[in-house]
XYZ file of C-alpha atoms in Angstrom:
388
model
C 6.867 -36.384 8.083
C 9.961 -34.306 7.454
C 9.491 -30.518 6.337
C 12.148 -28.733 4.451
C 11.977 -25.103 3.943
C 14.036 -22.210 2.580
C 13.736 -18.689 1.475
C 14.777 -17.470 -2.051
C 15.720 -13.957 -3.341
C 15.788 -10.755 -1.792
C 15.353 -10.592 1.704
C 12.479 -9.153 3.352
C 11.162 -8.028 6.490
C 8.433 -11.030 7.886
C 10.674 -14.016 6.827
C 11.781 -14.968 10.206
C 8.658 -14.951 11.896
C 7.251 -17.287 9.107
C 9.932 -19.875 9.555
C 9.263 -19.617 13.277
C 5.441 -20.077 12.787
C 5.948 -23.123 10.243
C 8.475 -24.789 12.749
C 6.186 -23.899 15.649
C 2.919 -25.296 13.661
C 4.802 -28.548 12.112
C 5.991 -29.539 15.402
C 2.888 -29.027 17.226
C 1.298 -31.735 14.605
C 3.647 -34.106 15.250
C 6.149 -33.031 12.409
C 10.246 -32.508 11.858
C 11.569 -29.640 10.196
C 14.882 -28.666 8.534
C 16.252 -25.691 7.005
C 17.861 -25.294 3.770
C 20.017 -22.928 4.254
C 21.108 -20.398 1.152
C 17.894 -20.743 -0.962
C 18.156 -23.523 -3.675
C 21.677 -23.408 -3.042
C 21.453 -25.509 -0.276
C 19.683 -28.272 -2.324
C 22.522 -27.852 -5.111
C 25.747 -27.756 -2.814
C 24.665 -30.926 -0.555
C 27.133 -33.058 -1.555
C 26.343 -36.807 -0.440
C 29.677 -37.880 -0.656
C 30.915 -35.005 1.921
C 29.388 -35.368 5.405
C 30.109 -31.768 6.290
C 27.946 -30.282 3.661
C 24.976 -30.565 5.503
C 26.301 -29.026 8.436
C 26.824 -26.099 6.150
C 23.431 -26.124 4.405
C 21.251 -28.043 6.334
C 19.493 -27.189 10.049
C 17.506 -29.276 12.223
C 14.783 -26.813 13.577
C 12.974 -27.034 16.373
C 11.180 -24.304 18.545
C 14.167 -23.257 20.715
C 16.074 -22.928 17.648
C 13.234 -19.726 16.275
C 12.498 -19.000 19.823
C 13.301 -15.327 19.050
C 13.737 -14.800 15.466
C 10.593 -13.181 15.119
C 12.003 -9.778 16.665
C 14.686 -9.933 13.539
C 14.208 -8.960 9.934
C 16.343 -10.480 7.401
C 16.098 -14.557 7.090
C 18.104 -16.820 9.376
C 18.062 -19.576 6.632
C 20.411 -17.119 4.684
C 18.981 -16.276 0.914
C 20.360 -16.850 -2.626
C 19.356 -16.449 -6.313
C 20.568 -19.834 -7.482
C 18.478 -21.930 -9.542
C 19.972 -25.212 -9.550
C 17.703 -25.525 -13.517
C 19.956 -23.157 -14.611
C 23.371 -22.883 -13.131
C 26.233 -21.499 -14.958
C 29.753 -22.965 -15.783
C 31.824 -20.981 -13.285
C 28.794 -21.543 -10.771
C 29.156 -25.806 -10.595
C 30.499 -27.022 -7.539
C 33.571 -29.033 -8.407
C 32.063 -32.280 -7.364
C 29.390 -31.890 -10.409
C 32.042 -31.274 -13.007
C 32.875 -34.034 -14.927
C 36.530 -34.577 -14.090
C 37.194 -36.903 -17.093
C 36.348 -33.505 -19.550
C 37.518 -30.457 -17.716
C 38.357 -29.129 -20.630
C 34.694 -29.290 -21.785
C 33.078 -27.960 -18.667
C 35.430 -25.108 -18.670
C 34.401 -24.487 -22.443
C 30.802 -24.783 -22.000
C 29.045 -21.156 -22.112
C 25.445 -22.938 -21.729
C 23.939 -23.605 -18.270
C 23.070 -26.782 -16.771
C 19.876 -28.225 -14.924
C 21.305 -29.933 -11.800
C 17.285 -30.768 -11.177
C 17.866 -34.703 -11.050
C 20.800 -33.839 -8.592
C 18.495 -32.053 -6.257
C 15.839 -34.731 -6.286
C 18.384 -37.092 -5.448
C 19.367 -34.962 -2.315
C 15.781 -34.253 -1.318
C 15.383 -38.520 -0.990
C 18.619 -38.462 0.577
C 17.896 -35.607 3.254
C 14.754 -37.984 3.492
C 12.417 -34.914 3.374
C 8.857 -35.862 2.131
C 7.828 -32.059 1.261
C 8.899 -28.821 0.384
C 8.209 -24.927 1.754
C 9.722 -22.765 -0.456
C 9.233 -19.112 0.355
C 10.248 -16.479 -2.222
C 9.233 -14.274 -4.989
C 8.428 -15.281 -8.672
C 12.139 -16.727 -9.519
C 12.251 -18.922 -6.492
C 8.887 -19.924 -6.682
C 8.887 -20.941 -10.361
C 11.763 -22.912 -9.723
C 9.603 -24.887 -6.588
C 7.048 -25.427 -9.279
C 9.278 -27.174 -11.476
C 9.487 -29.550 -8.591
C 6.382 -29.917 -8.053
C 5.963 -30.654 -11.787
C 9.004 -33.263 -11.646
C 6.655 -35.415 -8.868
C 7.929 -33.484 -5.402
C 5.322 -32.355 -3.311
C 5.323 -28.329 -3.170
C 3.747 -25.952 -0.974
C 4.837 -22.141 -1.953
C 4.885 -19.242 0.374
C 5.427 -15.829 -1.758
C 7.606 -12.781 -0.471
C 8.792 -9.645 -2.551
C 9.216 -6.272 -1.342
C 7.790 -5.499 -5.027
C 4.628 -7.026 -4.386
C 4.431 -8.308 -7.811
C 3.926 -11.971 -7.606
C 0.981 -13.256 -9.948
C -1.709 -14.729 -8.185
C -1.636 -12.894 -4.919
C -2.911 -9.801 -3.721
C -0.421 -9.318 -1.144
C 3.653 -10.708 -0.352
C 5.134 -10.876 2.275
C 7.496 -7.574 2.730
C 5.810 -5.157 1.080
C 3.779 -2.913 3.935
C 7.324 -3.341 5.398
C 9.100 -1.396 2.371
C 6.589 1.052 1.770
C 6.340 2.031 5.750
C 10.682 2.427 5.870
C 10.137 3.998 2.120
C 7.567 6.862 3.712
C 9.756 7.258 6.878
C 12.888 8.358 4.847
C 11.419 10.160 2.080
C 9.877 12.129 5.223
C 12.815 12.589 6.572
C 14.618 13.980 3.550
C 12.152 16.410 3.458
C 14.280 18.506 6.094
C 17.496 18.685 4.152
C 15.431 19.224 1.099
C 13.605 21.991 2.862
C 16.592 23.453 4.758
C 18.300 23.758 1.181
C 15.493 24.777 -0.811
C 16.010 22.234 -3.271
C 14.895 19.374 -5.274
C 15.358 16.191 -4.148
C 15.114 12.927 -6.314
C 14.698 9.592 -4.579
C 15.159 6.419 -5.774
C 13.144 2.953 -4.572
C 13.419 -0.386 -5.509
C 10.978 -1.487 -8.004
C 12.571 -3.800 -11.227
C 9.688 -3.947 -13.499
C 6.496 -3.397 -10.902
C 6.369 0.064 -9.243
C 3.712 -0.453 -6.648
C 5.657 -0.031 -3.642
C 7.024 3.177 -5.223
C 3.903 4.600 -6.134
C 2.060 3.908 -2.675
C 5.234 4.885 -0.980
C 4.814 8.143 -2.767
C 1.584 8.773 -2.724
C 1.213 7.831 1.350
C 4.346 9.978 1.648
C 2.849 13.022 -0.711
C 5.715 13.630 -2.971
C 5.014 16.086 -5.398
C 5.932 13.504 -8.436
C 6.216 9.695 -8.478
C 8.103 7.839 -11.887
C 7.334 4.104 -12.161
C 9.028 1.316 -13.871
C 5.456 1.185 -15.772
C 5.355 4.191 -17.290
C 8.282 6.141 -19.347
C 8.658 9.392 -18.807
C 9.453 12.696 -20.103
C 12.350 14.460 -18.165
C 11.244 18.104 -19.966
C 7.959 17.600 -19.479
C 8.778 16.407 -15.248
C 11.092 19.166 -15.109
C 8.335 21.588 -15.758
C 6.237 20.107 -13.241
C 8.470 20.000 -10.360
C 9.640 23.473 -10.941
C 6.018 24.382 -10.256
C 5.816 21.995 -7.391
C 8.687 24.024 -5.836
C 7.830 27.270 -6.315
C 4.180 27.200 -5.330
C 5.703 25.442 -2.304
C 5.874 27.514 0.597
C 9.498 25.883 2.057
C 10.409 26.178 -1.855
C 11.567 22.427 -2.104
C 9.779 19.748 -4.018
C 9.889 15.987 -3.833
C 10.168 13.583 -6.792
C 10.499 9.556 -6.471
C 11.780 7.115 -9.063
C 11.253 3.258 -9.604
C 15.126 1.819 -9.956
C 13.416 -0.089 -13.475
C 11.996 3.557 -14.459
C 13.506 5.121 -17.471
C 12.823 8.417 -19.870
C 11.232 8.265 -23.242
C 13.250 6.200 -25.794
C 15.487 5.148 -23.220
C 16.745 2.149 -21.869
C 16.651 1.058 -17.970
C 20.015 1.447 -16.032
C 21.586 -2.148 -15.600
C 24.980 -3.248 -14.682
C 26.855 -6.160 -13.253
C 26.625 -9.914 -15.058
C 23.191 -11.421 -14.724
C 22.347 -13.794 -12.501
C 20.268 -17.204 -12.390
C 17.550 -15.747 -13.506
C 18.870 -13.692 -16.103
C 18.715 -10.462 -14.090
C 21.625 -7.793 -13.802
C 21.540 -5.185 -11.253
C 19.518 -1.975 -11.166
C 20.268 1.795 -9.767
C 20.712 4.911 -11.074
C 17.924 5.956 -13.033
C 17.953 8.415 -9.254
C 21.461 9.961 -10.298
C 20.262 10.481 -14.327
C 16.988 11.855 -13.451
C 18.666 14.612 -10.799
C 21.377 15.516 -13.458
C 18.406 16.141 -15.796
C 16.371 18.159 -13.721
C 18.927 20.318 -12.827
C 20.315 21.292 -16.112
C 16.044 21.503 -17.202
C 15.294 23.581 -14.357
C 18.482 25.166 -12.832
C 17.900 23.926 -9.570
C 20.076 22.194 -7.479
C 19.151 18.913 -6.692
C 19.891 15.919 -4.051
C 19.642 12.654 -4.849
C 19.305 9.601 -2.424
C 18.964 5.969 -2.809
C 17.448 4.012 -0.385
C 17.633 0.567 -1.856
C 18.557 -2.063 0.970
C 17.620 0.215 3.552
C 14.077 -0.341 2.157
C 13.910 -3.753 3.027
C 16.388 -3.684 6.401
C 15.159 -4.213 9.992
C 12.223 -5.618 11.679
C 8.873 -6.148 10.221
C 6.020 -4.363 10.705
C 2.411 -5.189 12.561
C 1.037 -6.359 9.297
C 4.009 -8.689 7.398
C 4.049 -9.849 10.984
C 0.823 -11.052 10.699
C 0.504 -12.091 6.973
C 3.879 -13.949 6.842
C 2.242 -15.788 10.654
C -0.994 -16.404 9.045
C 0.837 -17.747 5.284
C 3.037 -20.098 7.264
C 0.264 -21.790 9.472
C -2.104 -22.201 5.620
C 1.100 -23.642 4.263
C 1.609 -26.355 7.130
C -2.429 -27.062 7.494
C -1.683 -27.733 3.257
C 0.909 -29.977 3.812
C -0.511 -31.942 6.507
C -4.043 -32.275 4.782
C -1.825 -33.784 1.740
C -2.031 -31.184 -0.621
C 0.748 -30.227 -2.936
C 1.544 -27.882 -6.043
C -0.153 -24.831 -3.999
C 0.863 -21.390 -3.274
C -0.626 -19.645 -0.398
C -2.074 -16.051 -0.894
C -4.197 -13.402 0.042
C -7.062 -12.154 -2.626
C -9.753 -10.173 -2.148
C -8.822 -9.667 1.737
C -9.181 -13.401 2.527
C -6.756 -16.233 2.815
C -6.468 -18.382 0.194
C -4.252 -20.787 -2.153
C -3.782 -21.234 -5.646
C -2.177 -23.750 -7.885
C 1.454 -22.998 -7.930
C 1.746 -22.960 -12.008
C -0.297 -19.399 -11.670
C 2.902 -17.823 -10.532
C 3.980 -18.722 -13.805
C 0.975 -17.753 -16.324
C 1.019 -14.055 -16.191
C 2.239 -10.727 -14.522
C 1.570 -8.787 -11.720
C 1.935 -4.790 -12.364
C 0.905 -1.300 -11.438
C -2.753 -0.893 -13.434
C -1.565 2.063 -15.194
C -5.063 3.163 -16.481
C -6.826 2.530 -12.898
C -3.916 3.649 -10.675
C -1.918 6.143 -11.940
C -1.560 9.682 -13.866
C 1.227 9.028 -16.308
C 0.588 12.397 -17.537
C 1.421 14.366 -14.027
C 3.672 11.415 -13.111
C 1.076 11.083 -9.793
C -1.137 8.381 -8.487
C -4.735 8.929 -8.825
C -5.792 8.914 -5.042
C -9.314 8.568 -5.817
C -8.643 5.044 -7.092
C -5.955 4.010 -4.865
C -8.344 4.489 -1.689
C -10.829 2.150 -3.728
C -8.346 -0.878 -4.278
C -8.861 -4.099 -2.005
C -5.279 -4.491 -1.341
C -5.162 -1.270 0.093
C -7.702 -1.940 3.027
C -5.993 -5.302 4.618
């Protein structure tokens, strides 16, 4: 049996040593395994008429090829937001177009599903199932697979945590460990200056690994994507926060999807696959605001990639080790349409189309003060996911 896999999104700390472990598993059981390099990309941009696209997207694996990878963050399979079910005019490769109506293609402001094309390229890669590893995008996109007849088994990852159906993803202890180590270390120039100092995290519409970051790295006030929030109202609190602090500095941390009262959040850029435009900013607003609010003068930092960069830690180690071997023990007992997770502190797997049937955010009511703009530690320390 042949075993593709591929990673999808944003990368994340604990990628690499799950390819290793699902190369290192599948072998062991008598299996091949290739790489699709660039996400779905790969699977779209194989071009069966051009030998020298699968050198470019496709790699045999075997163990000496993921030998080390483990030590790396990142993904070696390269990452990409493409969803071949909705690709964009000026995103077909030429050799889809039709060449007998360029005019039309070039026209066309609708998107195209190149599905059918990638079925046709998983028969001719001859590759009997399917590892996709990725957040809710990329893994809605391996359920339409599955759906279409191709056997799926779905590994989730997202820094954000927020994939339905899963207590845990791979990458998020990762984030919130960097996200505690910097907003530590801020503290000093924060400190030194006697200032405020805004940070901003990653966090589009969930801001879980915000608010743990926060509240493991006890800054004075945490804004999620969740919860809108009043800039006179946070102004009045940190300025409290600072003087009552001894060093006179005071610590605030803001979800990139956060945004104030009646406001919008802070996008930019064209969308992409998925319909999603860049975030970042909200960091630079909500400084400028406090400091004409509270006279204070402020630093702002982002931390965005930096977040995610580097080598995973002890426990996406484990989790993305342990997801890859339930994946391959899936595939080889002939299941399909499943998506590996962690609930209730055990291993598990679910049916792929609950990625799809809800979302996954930050239980406002049960985790956080939205009045203080603070998580409620009492309830935090109770929560499952919190004790892996």
């Amino acid at each position: 049996m042949k075993i593709g896999i591929l990673t999808g999104g944003g990368d994340v700390p604990g990628l690499n040593p799950c390819i290793k472990s699902v190369v290192n598993r599948a072998v062991d059981a008598g299996h091949e395994v290739v790489g699709i390099r660039r996400g779905w990309g790969g699977l779209l941009l194989v071009n069966q008429d051009d030998p020298s696209t699968m050198d470019k997207y496709i790699l045999p694996l075997d163990k000496n090829a993921v030998r080390t990878i483990d030590r790396t963050g990142g993904t070696m399979l390269h990452t990409s937001r493409t969803n071949p079910g909705k690709v964009k005019p000026d995103a077909v490769p030429d050799f889809l177009k039709d060449p007998e109506h360029p005019e039309a293609e070039a026209a066309d402001s609708s998107t195209r599903d190149f599905t059918p094309h990638v079925l046709k390229n998983l028969e001719y890669l001859q590759i009997d199932r399917l590892i996709p590893i990725g957040g809710d995008d990329t893994l809605s996109y391996g359920e339409r697979l599955h759906r279409e007849g191709f056997p799926v088994v779905a590994i989730p990852k997202t820094m954000d945590n927020d994939v339905y159906g899963t207590d845990y993803c791979i990458g998020f202890s990762t984030a919130v460990t960097r996200s505690v180590q910097f907003i530590h270390q801020l503290r000093t120039s924060a400190g030194s200056h006697e200032r405020i100092a805004v940070i901003e995290l990653f966090g589009r519409n969930s801001g879980e690994t915000s608010l743990i970051s926060s509240y493991l790295a006890g800054v004075d006030r945490a804004l999620i994507s969740e919860v809108p929030f009043d800039p006179e109202r946070l102004a009045d609190l940190v300025a409290r926060d600072k003087k009552t602090n001894p060093s006179n500095y005071a610590m605030v941390t803001v979800s990139e999807g956060a945004h104030m009262l009646g406001g919008k959040v802070v996008e930019y850029g064209e969308t992409d696959a998925y319909g999603h435009r860049k975030l970042g900013g909200i960091g630079e607003i909500t400084g400028e605001a406090l400091k004409k609010l509270t006279g204070e003068n402020i630093i702002t930092q982002r931390l965005a990639y930096l977040m995610r960069s580097g080598a995973p830690d002890a426990l996406d180690l484990m989790v993305g080790t342990n997801y890859a071997h339930l994946a391959v023990d899936l595939i080889v007992s002939g299941s399909s349409g499943r998506m590996v997770a962690l609930r209730d502190g055990a291993y598990t797997h679910v049916a792929m189309s609950v990625v799809t049937s809800g979302v996954k955010r930050v239980d406002v009511d049960e985790l956080y003060d939205a009045q203080h703009y603070r998580p409620k530690v009492r309830h935090v320390l109770g929560k499952p996911m919190f004790l892996y």
